[in-house]
mmCIF file of C-alpha atoms and ligand atoms in Angstrom:
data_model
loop_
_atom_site.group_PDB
_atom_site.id
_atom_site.type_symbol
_atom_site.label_atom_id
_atom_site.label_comp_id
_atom_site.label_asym_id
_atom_site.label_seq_id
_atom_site.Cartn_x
_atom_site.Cartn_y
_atom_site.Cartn_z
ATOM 1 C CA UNK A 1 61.349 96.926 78.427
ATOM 2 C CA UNK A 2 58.803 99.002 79.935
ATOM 3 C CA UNK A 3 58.147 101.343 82.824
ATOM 4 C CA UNK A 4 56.106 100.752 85.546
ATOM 5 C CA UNK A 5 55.703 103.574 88.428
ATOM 6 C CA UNK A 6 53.667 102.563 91.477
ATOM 7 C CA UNK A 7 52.844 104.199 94.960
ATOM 8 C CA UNK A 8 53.722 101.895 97.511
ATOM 9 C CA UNK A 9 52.273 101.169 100.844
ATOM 10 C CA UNK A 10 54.512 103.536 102.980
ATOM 11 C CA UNK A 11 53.497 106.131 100.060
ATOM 12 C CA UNK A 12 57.080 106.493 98.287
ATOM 13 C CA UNK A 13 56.551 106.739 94.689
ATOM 14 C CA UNK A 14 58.924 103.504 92.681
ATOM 15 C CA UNK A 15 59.949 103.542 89.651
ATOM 16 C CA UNK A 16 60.743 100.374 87.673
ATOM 17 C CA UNK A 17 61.714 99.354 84.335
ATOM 18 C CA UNK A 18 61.064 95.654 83.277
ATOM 19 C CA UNK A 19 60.263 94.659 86.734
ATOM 20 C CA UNK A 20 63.359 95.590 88.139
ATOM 21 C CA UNK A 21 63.527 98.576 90.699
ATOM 22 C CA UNK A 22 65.200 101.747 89.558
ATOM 23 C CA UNK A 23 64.488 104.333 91.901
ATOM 24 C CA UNK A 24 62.059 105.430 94.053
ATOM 25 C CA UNK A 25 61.503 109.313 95.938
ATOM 26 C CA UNK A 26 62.968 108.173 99.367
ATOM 27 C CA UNK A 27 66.257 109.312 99.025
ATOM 28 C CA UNK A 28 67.160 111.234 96.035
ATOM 29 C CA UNK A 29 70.092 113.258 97.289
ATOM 30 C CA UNK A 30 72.304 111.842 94.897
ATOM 31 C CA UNK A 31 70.245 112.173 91.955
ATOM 32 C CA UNK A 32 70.076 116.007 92.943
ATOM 33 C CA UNK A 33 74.063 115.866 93.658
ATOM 34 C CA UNK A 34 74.697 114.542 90.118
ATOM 35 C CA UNK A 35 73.245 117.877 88.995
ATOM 36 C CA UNK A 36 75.316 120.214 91.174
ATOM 37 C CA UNK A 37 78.480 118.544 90.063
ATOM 38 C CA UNK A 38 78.123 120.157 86.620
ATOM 39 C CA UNK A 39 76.132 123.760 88.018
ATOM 40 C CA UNK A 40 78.675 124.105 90.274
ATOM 41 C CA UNK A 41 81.570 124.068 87.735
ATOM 42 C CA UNK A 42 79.344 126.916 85.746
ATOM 43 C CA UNK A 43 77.798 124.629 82.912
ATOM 44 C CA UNK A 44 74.440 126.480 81.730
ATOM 45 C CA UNK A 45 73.399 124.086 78.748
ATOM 46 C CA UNK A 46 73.115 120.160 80.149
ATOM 47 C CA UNK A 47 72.573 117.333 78.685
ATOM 48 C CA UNK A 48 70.955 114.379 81.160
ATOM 49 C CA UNK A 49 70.043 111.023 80.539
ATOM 50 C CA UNK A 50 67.216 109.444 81.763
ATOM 51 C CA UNK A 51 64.237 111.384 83.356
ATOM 52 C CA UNK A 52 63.294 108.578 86.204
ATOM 53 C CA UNK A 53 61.702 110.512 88.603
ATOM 54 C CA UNK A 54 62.856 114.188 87.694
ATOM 55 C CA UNK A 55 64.714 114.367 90.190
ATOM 56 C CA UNK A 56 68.113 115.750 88.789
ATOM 57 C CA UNK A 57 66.226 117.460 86.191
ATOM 58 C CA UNK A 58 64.545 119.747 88.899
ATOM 59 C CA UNK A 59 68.439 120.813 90.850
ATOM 60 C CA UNK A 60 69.250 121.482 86.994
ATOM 61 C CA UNK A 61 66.223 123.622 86.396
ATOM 62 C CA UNK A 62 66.232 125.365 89.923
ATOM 63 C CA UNK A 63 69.384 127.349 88.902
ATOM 64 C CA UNK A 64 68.072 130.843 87.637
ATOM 65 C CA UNK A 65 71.355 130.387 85.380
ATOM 66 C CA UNK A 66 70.455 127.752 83.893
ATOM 67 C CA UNK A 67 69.753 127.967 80.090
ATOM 68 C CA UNK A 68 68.831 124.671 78.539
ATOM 69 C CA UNK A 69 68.556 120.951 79.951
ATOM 70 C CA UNK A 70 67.708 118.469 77.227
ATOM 71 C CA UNK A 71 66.776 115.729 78.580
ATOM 72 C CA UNK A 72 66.727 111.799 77.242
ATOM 73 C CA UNK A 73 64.591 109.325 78.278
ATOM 74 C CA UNK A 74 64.210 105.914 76.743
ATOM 75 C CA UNK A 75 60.716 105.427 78.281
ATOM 76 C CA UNK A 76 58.094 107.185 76.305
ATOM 77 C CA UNK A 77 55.390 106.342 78.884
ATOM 78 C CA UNK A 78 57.781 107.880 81.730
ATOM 79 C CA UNK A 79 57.778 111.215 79.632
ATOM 80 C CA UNK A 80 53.772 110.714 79.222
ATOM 81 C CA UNK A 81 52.797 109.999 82.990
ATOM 82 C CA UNK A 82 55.098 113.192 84.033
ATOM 83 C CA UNK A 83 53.563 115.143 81.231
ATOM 84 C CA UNK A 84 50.039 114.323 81.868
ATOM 85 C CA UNK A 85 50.723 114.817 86.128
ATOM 86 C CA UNK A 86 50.240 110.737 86.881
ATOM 87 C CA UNK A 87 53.863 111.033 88.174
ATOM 88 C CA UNK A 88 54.882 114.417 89.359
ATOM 89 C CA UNK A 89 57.100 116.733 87.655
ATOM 90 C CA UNK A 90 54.986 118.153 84.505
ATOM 91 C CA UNK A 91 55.928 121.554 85.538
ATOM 92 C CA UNK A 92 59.293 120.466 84.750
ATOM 93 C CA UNK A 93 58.819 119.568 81.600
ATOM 94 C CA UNK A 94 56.806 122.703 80.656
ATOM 95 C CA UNK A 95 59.637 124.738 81.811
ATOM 96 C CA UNK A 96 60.494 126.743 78.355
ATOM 97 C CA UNK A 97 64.673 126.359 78.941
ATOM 98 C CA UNK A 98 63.696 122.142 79.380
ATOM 99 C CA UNK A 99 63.659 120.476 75.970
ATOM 100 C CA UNK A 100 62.623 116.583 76.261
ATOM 101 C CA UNK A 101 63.770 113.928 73.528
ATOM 102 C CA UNK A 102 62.920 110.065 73.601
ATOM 103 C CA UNK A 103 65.736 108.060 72.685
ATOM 104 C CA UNK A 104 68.575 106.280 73.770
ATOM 105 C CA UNK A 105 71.254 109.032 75.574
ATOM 106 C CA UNK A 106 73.889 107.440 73.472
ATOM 107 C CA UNK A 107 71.926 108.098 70.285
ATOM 108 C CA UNK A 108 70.921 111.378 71.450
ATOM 109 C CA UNK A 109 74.776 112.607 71.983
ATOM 110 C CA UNK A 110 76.510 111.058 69.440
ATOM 111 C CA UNK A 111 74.077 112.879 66.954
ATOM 112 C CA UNK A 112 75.533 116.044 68.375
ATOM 113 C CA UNK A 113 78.102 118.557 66.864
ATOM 114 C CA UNK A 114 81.788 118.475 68.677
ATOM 115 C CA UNK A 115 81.667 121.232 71.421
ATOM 116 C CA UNK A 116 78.298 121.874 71.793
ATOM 117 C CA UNK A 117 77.499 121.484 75.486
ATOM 118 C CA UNK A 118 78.537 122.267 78.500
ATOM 119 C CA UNK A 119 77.855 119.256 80.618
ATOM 120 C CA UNK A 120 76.436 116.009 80.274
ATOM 121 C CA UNK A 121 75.156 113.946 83.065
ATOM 122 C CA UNK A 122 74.169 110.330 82.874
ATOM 123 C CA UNK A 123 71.975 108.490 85.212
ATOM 124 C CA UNK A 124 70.377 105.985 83.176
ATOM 125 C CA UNK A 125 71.437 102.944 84.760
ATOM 126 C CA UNK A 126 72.966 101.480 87.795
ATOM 127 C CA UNK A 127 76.350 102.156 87.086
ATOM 128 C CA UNK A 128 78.430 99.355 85.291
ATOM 129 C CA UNK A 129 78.433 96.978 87.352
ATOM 130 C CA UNK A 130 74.868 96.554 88.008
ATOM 131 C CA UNK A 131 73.295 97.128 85.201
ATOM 132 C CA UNK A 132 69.003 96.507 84.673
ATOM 133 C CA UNK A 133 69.833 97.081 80.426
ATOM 134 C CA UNK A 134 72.433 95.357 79.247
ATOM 135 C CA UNK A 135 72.698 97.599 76.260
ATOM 136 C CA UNK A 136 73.586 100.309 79.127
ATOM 137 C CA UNK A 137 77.290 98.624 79.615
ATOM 138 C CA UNK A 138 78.509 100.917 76.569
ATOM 139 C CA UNK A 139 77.547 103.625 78.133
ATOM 140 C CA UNK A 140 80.044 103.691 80.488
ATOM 141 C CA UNK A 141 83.116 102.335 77.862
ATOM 142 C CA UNK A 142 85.535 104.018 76.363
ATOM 143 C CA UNK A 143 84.051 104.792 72.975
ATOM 144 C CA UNK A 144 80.819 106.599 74.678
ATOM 145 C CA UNK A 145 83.121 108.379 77.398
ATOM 146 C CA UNK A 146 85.231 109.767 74.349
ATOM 147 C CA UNK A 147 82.148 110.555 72.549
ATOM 148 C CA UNK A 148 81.099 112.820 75.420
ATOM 149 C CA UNK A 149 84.467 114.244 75.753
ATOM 150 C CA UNK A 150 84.404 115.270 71.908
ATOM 151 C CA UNK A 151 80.669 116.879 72.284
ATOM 152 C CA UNK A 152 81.915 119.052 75.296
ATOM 153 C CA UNK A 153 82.810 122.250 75.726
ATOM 154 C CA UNK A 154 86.832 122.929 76.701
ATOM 155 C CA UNK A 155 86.608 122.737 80.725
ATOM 156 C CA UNK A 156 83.143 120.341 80.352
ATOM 157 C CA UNK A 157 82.058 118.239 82.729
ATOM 158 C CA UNK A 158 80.746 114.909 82.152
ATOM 159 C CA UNK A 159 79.207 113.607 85.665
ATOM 160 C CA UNK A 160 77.845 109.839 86.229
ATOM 161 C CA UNK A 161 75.602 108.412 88.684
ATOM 162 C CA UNK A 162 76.557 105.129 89.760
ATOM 163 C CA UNK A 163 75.201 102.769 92.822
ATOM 164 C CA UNK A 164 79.260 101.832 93.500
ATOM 165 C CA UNK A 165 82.390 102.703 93.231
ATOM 166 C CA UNK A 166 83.785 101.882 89.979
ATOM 167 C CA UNK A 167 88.134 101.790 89.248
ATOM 168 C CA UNK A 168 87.596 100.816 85.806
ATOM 169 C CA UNK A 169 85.194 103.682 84.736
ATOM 170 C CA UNK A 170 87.618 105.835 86.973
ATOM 171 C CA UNK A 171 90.242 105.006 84.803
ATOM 172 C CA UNK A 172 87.978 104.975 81.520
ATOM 173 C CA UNK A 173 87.059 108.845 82.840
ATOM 174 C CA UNK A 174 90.486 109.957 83.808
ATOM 175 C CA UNK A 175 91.784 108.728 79.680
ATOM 176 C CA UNK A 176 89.744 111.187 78.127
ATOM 177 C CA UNK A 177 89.796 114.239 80.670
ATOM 178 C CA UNK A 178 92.111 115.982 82.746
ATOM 179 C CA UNK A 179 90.211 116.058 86.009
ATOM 180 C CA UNK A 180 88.395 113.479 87.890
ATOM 181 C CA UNK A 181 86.562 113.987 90.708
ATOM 182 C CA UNK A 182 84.590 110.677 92.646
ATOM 183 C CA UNK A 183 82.501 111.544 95.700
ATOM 184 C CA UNK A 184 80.628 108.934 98.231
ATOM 185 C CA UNK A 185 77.184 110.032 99.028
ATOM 186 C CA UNK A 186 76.163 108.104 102.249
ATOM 187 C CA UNK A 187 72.783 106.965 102.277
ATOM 188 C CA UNK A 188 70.755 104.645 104.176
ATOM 189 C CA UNK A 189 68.875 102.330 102.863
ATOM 190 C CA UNK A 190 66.324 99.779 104.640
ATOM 191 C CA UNK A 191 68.411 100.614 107.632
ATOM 192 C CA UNK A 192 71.851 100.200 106.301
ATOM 193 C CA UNK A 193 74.253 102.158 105.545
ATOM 194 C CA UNK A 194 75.328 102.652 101.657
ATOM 195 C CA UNK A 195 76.312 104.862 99.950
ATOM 196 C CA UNK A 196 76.099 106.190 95.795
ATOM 197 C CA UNK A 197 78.767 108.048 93.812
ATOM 198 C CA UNK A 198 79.054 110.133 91.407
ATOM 199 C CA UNK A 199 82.159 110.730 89.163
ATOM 200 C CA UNK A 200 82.623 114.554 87.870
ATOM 201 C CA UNK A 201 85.226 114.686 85.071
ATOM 202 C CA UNK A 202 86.428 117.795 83.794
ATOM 203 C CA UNK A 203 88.208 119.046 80.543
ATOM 204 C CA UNK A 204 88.369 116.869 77.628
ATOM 205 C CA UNK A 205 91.226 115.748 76.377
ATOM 206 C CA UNK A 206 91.495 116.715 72.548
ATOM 207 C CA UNK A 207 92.792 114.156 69.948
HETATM 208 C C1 SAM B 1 67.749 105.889 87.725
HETATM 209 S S1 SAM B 1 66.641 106.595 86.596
HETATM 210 C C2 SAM B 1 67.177 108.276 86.510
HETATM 211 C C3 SAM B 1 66.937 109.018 87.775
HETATM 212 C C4 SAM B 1 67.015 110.515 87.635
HETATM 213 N N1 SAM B 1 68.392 110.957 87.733
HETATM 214 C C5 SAM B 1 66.173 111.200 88.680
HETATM 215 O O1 SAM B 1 66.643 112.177 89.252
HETATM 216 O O2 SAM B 1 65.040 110.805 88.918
HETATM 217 C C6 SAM B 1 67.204 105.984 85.049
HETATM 218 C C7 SAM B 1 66.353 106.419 83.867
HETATM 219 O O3 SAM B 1 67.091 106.238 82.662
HETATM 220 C C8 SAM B 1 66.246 105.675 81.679
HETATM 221 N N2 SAM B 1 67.131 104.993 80.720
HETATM 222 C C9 SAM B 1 67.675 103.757 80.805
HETATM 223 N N3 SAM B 1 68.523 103.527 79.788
HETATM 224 C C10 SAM B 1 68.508 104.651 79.020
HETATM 225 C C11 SAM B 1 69.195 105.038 77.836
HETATM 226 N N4 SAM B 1 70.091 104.222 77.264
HETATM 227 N N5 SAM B 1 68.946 106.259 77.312
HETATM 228 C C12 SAM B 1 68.054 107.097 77.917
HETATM 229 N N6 SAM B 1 67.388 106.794 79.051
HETATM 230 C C13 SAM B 1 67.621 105.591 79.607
HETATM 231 C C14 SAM B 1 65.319 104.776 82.455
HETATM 232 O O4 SAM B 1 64.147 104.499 81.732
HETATM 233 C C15 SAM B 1 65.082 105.620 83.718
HETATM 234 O O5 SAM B 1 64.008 106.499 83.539
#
């Protein structure tokens, strides 16, 4: 589809993909808040798809007990502008415990073994109902969700990003793991008040 990152007149950098606006460096608490929903349950080797702006990938790599974040990015010019410092964040992905992969996330983690991470967090669209690829939609059904369940760790944590709240991936989450946490991040936006959420589920349910 193609990325396209741009400094804007009131200097906040925007990110979009296609044309469409993604994200941009205004308010990234959430992004950051998808990252201590896994940290904070212990996880040490993450998964997280996409880059964007790096912004998640930075909480991940700020914990000192942090041992690997792969991270998936479909955009292979997003990887190159962070590498070569056009967007920021190339210290990120020179960190030695960061490994980067260009692909789709669903690729990336099916190709897995079962058991073989300890968190997976996915912010590489919208959420479902707004999505900007329509390819994305799978990634929040119930064949990916079990995927992730079976490539987890017992007591993983798969966490999702989404711009609204969402019963039917709450229910889609709550099939395949024990625990599932949702929690409203209030954020204002063009002065109104919104908010993002992001869905922490916990312990996979075995076949
Ligand atoms: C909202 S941004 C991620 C923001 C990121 N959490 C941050 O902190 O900056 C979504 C990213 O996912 C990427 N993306 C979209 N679909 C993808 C897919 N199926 N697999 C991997 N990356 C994808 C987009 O190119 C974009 O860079």
């Amino acid at each position: 589809m193609g990325a396209q990152v741009r400094r804007r007149d009131d200097g906040a950098l925007e990110l979009r993909v296609g044309g469409v606006f993604v994200m941009d460096d205004v308010e990234t608490g959430s992004e950051r808040l998808l990252a201590r929903a896994v940290l904070d349950a212990g996880a040490r080797d993450v998964l997280v798809g996409g880059l964007g702006l790096g912004f998640t990938l930075a909480e991940l790599l700020a914990d000192p007990d942090l041992t690997r974040a792969t991270v998936v990015e479909l955009e292979p010019d997003l990887v190159a502008w962070m590498r070569d410092g056009t967007v920021p964040g190339a210290e990120l992905l020179a960190d030695p415990r960061c490994v980067v992969e260009v692909d789709d996330v669903r690729r990336a983690v099916t190709s897995r073994p079962a058991r073989d991470l300890d968190a997976i967090c996915l912010d590489v669209d919208n959420g479902p109902d707004f999505l900007v690829h329509e390819t994305n939609a799978a990634v929040y059904g119930t064949d990916f969700v079990t995927t992730c369940a079976d490539r987890l760790r017992d007591d993983g944590v798969l966490a999702v990003w989404s711009m609204a709240d969402s019963p039917p991936l709450r229910s889609t989450l709550s099939a395949a793991f024990a625990d599932v946490a949702v929690t409203e991040h209030p954020v204002r936006l063009q002065g109104r008040q919104e908010s993002y959420w992001v869905f922490a589920a916990r312990g996979p349910r075995r076949a």
